[in-house]
Coordinates of N, CA and C in Angstrom, one line a residue:
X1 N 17.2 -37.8 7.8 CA 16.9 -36.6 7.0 C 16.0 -35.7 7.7
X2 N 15.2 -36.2 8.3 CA 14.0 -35.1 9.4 C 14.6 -34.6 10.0
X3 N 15.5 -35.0 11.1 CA 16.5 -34.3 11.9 C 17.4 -33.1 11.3
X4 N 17.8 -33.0 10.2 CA 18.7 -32.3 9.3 C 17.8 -30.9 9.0
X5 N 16.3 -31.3 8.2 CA 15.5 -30.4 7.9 C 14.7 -29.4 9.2
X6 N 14.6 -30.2 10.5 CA 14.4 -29.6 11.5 C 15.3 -28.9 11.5
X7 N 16.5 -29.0 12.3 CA 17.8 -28.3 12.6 C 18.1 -27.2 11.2
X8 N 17.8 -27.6 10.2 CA 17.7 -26.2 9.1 C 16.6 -25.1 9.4
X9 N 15.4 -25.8 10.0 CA 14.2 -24.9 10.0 C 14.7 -24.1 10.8
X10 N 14.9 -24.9 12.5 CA 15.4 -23.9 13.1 C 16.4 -22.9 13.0
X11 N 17.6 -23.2 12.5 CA 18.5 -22.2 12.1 C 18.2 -21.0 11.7
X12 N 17.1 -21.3 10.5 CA 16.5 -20.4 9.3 C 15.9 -19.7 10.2
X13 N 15.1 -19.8 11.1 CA 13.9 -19.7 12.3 C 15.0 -18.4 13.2
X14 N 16.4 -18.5 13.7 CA 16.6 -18.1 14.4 C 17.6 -17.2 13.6
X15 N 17.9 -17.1 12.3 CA 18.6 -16.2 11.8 C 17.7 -15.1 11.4
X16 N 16.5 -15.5 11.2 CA 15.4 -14.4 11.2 C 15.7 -13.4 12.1
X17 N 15.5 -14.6 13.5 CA 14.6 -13.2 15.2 C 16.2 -12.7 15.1
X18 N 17.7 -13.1 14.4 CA 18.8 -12.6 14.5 C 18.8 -11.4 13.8
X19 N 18.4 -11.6 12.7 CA 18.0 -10.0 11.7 C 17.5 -9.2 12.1
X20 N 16.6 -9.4 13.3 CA 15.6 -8.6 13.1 C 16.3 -7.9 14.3
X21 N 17.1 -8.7 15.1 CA 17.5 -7.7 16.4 C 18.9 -7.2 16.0
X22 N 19.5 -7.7 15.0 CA 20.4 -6.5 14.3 C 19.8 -5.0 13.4
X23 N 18.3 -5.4 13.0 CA 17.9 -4.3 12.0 C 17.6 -3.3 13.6
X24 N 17.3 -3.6 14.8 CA 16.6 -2.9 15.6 C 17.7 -2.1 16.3
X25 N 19.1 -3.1 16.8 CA 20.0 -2.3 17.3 C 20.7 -0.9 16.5
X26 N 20.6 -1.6 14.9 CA 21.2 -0.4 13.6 C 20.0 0.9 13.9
X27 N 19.3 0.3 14.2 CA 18.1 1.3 14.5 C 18.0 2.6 15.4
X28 N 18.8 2.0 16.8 CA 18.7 2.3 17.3 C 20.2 3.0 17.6
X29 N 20.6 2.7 17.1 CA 22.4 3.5 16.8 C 22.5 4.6 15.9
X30 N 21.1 4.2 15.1 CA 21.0 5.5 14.1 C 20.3 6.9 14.9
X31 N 19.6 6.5 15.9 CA 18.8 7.4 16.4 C 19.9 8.0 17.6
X32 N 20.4 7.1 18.0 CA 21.7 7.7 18.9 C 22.6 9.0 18.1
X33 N 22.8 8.6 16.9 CA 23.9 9.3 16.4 C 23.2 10.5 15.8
X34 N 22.0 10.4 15.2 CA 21.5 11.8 14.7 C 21.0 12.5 16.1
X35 N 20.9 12.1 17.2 CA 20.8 12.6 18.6 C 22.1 13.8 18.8
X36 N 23.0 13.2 18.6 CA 24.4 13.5 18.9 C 25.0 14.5 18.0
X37 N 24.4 14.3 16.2 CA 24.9 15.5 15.7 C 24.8 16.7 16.0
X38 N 24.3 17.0 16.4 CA 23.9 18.9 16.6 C 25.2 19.2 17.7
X39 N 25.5 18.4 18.5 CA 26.9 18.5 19.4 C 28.2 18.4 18.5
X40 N 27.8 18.1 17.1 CA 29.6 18.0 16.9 C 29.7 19.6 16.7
X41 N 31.3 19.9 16.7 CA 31.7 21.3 16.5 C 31.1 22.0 15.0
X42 N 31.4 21.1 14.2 CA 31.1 22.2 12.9 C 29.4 22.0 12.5
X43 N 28.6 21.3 13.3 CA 27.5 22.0 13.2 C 26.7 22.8 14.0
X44 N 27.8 22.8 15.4 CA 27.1 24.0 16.3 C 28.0 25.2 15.7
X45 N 28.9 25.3 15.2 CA 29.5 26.3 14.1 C 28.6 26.5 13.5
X46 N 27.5 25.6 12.7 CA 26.7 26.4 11.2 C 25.6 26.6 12.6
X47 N 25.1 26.2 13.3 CA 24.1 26.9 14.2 C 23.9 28.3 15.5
X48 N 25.2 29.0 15.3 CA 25.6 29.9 15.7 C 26.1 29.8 17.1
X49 N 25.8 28.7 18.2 CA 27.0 28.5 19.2 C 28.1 29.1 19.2
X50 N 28.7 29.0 20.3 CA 30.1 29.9 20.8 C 31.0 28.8 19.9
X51 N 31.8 29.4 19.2 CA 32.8 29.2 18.2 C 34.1 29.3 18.9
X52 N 34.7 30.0 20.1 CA 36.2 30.0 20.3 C 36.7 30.7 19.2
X53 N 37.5 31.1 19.3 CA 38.6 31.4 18.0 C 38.3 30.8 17.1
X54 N 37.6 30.4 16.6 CA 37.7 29.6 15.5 C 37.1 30.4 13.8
X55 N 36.3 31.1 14.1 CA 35.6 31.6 13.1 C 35.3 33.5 13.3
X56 N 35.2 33.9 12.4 CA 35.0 35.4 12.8 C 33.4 35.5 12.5
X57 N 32.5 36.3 12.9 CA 31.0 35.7 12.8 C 30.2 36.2 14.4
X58 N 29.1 36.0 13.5 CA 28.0 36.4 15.0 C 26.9 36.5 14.8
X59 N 26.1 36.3 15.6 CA 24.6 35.9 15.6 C 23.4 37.0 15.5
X60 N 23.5 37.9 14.0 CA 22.8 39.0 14.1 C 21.4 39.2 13.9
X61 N 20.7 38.0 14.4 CA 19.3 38.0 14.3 C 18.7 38.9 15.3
X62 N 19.5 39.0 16.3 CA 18.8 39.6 17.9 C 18.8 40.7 17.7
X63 N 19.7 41.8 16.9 CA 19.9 43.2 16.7 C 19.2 44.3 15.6
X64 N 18.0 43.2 15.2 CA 17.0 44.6 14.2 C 18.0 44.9 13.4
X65 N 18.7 44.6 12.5 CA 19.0 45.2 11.8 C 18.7 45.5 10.5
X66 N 18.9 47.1 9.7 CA 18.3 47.5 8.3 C 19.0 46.6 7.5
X67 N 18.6 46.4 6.4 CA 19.5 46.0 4.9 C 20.4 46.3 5.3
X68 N 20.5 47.6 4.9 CA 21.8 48.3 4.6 C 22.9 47.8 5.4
X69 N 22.4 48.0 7.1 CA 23.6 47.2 8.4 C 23.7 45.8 7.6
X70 N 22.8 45.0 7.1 CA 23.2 43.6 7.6 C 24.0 42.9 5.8
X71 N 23.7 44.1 5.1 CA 24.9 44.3 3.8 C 26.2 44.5 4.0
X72 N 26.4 45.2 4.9 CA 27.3 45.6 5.5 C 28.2 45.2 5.9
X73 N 27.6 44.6 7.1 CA 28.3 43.6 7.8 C 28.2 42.4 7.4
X74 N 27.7 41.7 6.7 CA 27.8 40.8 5.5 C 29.4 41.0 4.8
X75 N 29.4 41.8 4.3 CA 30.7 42.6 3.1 C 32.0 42.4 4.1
X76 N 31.9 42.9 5.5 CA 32.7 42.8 6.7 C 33.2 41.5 7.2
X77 N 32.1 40.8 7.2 CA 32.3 39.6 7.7 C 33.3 38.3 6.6
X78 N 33.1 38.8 5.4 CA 33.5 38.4 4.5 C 35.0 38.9 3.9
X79 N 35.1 40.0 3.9 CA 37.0 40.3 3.9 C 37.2 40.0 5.0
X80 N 37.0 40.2 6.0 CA 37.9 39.9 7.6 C 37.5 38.1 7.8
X81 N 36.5 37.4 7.5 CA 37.2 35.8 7.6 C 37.8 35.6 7.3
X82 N 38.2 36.0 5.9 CA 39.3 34.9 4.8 C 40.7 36.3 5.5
X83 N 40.7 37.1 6.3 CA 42.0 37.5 6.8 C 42.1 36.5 8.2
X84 N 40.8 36.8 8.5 CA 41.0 36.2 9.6 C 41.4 34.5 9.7
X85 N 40.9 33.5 8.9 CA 41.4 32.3 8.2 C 42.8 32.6 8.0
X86 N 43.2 33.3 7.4 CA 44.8 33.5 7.0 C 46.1 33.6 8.0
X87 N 45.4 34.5 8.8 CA 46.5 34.8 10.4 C 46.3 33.6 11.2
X88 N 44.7 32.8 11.2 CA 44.9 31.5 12.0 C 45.6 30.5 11.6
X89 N 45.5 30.3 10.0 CA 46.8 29.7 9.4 C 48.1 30.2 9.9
X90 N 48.6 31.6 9.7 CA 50.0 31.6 10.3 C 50.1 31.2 11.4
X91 N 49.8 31.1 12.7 CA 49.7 30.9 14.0 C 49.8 29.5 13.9
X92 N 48.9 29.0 13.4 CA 49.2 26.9 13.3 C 50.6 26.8 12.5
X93 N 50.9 27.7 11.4 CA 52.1 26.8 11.4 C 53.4 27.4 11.8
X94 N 53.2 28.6 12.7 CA 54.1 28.8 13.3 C 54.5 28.2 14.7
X95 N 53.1 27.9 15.2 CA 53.4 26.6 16.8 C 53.9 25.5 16.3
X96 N 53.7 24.6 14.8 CA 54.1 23.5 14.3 C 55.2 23.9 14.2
X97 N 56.1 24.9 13.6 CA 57.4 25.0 13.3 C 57.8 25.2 14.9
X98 N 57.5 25.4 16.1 CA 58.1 25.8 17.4 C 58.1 24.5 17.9
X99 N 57.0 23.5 17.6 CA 56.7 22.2 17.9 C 57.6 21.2 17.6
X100 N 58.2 21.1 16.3 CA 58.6 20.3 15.8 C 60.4 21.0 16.2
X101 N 60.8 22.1 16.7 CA 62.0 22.5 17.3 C 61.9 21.9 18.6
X102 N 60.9 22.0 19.2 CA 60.9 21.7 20.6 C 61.3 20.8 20.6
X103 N 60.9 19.6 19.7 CA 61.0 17.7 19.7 C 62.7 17.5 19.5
X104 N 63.1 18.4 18.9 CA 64.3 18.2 18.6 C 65.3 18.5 19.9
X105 N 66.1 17.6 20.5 CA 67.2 17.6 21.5 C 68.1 18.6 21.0
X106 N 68.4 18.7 19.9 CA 69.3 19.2 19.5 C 69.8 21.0 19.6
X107 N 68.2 21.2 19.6 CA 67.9 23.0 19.3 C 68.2 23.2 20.3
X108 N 69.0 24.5 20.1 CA 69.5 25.2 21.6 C 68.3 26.0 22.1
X109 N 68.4 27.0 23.2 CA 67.0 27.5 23.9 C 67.0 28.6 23.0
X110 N 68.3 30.2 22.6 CA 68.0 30.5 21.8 C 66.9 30.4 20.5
X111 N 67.0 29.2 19.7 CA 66.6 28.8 18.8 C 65.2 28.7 19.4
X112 N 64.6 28.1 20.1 CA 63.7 27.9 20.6 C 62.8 28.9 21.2
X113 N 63.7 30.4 21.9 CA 62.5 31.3 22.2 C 62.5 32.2 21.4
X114 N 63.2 32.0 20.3 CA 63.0 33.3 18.7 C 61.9 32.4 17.9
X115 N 61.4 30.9 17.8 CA 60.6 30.7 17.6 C 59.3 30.7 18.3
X116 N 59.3 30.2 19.2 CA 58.5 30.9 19.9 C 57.4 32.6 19.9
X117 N 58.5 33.1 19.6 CA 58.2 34.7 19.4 C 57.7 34.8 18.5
X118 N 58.2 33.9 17.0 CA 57.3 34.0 16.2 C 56.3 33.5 16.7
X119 N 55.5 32.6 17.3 CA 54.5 32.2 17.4 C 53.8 33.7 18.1
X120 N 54.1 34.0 18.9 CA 53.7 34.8 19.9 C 52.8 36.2 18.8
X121 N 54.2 36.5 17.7 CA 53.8 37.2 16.8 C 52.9 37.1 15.6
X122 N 52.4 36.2 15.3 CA 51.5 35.7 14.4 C 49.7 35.6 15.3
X123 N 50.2 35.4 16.4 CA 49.0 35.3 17.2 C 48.3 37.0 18.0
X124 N 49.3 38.0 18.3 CA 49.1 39.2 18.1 C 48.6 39.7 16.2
X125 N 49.1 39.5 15.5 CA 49.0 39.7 14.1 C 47.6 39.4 14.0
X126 N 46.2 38.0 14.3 CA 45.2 37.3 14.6 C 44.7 38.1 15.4
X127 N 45.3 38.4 16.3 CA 44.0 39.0 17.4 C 43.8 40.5 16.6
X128 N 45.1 41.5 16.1 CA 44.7 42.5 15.5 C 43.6 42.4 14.6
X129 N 43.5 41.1 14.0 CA 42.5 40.9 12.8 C 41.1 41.5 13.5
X130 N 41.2 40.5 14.5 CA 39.7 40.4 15.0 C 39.7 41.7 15.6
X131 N 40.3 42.7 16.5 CA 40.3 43.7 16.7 C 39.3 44.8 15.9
X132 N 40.4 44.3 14.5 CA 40.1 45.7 13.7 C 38.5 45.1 13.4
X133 N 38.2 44.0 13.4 CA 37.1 43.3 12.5 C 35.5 44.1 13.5
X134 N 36.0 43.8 14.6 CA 34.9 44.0 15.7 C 34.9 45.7 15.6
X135 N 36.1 46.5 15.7 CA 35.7 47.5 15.3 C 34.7 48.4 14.1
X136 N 35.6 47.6 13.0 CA 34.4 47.5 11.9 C 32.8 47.3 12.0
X137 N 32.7 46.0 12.2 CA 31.3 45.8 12.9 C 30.8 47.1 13.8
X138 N 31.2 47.2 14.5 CA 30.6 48.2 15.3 C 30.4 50.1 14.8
X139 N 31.2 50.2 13.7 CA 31.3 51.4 13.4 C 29.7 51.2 12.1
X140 N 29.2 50.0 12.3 CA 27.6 50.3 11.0 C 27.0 49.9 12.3
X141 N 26.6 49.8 13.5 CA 25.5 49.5 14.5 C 25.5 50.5 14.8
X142 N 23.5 51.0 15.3 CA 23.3 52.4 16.1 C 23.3 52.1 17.4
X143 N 23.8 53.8 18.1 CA 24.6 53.4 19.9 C 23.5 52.5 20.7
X144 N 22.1 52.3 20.4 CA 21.7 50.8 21.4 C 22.1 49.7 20.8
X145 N 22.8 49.7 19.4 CA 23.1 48.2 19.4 C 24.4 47.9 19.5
X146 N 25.1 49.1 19.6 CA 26.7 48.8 20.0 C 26.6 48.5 21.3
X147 N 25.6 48.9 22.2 CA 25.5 49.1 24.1 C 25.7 47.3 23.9
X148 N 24.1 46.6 23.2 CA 23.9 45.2 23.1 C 24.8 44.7 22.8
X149 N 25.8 45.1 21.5 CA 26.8 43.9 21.0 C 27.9 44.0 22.1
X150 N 28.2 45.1 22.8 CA 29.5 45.4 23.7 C 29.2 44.2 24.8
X151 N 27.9 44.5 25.3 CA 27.5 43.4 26.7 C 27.4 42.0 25.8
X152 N 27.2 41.6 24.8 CA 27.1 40.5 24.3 C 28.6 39.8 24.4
X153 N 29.1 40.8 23.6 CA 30.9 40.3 23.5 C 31.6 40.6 25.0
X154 N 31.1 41.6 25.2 CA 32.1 41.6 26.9 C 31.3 40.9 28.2
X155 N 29.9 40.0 27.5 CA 29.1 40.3 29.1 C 29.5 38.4 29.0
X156 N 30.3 37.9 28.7 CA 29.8 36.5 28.4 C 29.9 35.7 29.9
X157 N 29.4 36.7 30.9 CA 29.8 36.0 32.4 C 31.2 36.9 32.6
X158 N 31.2 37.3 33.9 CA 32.0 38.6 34.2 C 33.5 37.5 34.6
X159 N 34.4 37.1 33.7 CA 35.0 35.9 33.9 C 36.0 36.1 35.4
X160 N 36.3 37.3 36.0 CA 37.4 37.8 36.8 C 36.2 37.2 38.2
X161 N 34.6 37.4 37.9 CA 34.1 36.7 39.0 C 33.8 35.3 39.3
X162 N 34.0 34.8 38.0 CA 33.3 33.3 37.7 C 34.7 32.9 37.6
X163 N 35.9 33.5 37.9 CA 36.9 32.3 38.2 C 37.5 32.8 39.7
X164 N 36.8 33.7 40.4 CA 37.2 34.1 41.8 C 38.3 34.7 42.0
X165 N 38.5 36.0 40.9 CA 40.0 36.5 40.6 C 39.4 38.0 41.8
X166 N 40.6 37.8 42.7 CA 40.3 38.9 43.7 C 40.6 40.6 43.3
X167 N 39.6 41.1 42.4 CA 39.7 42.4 41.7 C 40.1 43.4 42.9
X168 N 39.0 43.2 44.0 CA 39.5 44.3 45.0 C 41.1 44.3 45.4
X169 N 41.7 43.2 45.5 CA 43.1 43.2 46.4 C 43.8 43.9 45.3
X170 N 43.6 43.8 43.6 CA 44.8 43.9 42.9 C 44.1 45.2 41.9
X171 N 43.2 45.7 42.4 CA 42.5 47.2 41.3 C 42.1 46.8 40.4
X172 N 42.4 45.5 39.5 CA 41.5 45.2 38.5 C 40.2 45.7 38.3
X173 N 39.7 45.9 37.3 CA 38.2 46.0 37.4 C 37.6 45.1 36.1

């Protein structure tokens, strides 16, 4: 019986220091992961980071703006998302419908570059969104803050230099 009660003690003894180095690694997995949120996409989305296509939006703390502009473009930003949400919807399910043609052996090429086109055309349709949107925007900022927003939106790194695209050979500018 002593033997039995030892060998319980210990067990008991070592399922403890076992708890305790499970409570420490959860611990430490937890600190890992709240490390790591601020990197997922949709919270550097709500923290104003570069979005990609994904959202229409912009970071108007830097530009002084009156009420009035940031009513404005508030009101702006708000019809033109949900258009702009809407054309990015058509565009996804117009590549899905060109996607799910492609998978098919069967579809001749015809069939495949008229869908296509649709795709082509829903994603011109998106960019007009944003077009007209940025225009918008810019038609309530005064000319030093259109100069700032223009180099903000056009300056994001001069990309024709930062990918070594040879401007002089071909006139680009």
């Amino acid at each position: 019986m002593k033997i039995n009660e030892i060998t319980l003690r210990r067990f008991a003894l070592l399922l403890k220091e076992e708890k305790m180095e499970i409570r420490k690694a959860l611990l430490a997995l937890m600190v890992v992961l709240i490390g790591f949120a601020p990197a997922s996409p949709a919270l550097a989305q709500k923290a104003g980071m570069h979005r990609g296509m994904t959202s229409i939006g912009h970071n108007w703390q830097k530009f002084d703006l009156s009420k009035e502009q940031k009513a404005k473009i508030d009101s702006i930003e708000k019809s033109y998302g949900e258009k702009w949400k809407n054309a990015r919807a058509q565009v996804m399910a117009r590549m899905k419908e060109w996607m799910d043609l492609y998978k098919n052996s069967k579809v001749d090429d015809a069939t495949l570059r008229k869908a296509h086109e649709k795709v082509e055309e829903a994603r011109r349709e998106m960019m007009k969104v944003h077009v007209d949107y940025r225009i918008a925007v810019r038609d309530v900022l005064t000319p030093a803050q259109r100069t700032k927003y223009a180099e903000e939106k056009m300056g994001r790194g001069d990309r024709s230099k930062r990918m070594n695209h040879p401007c002089e050979e071909c006139g680009m500018e």
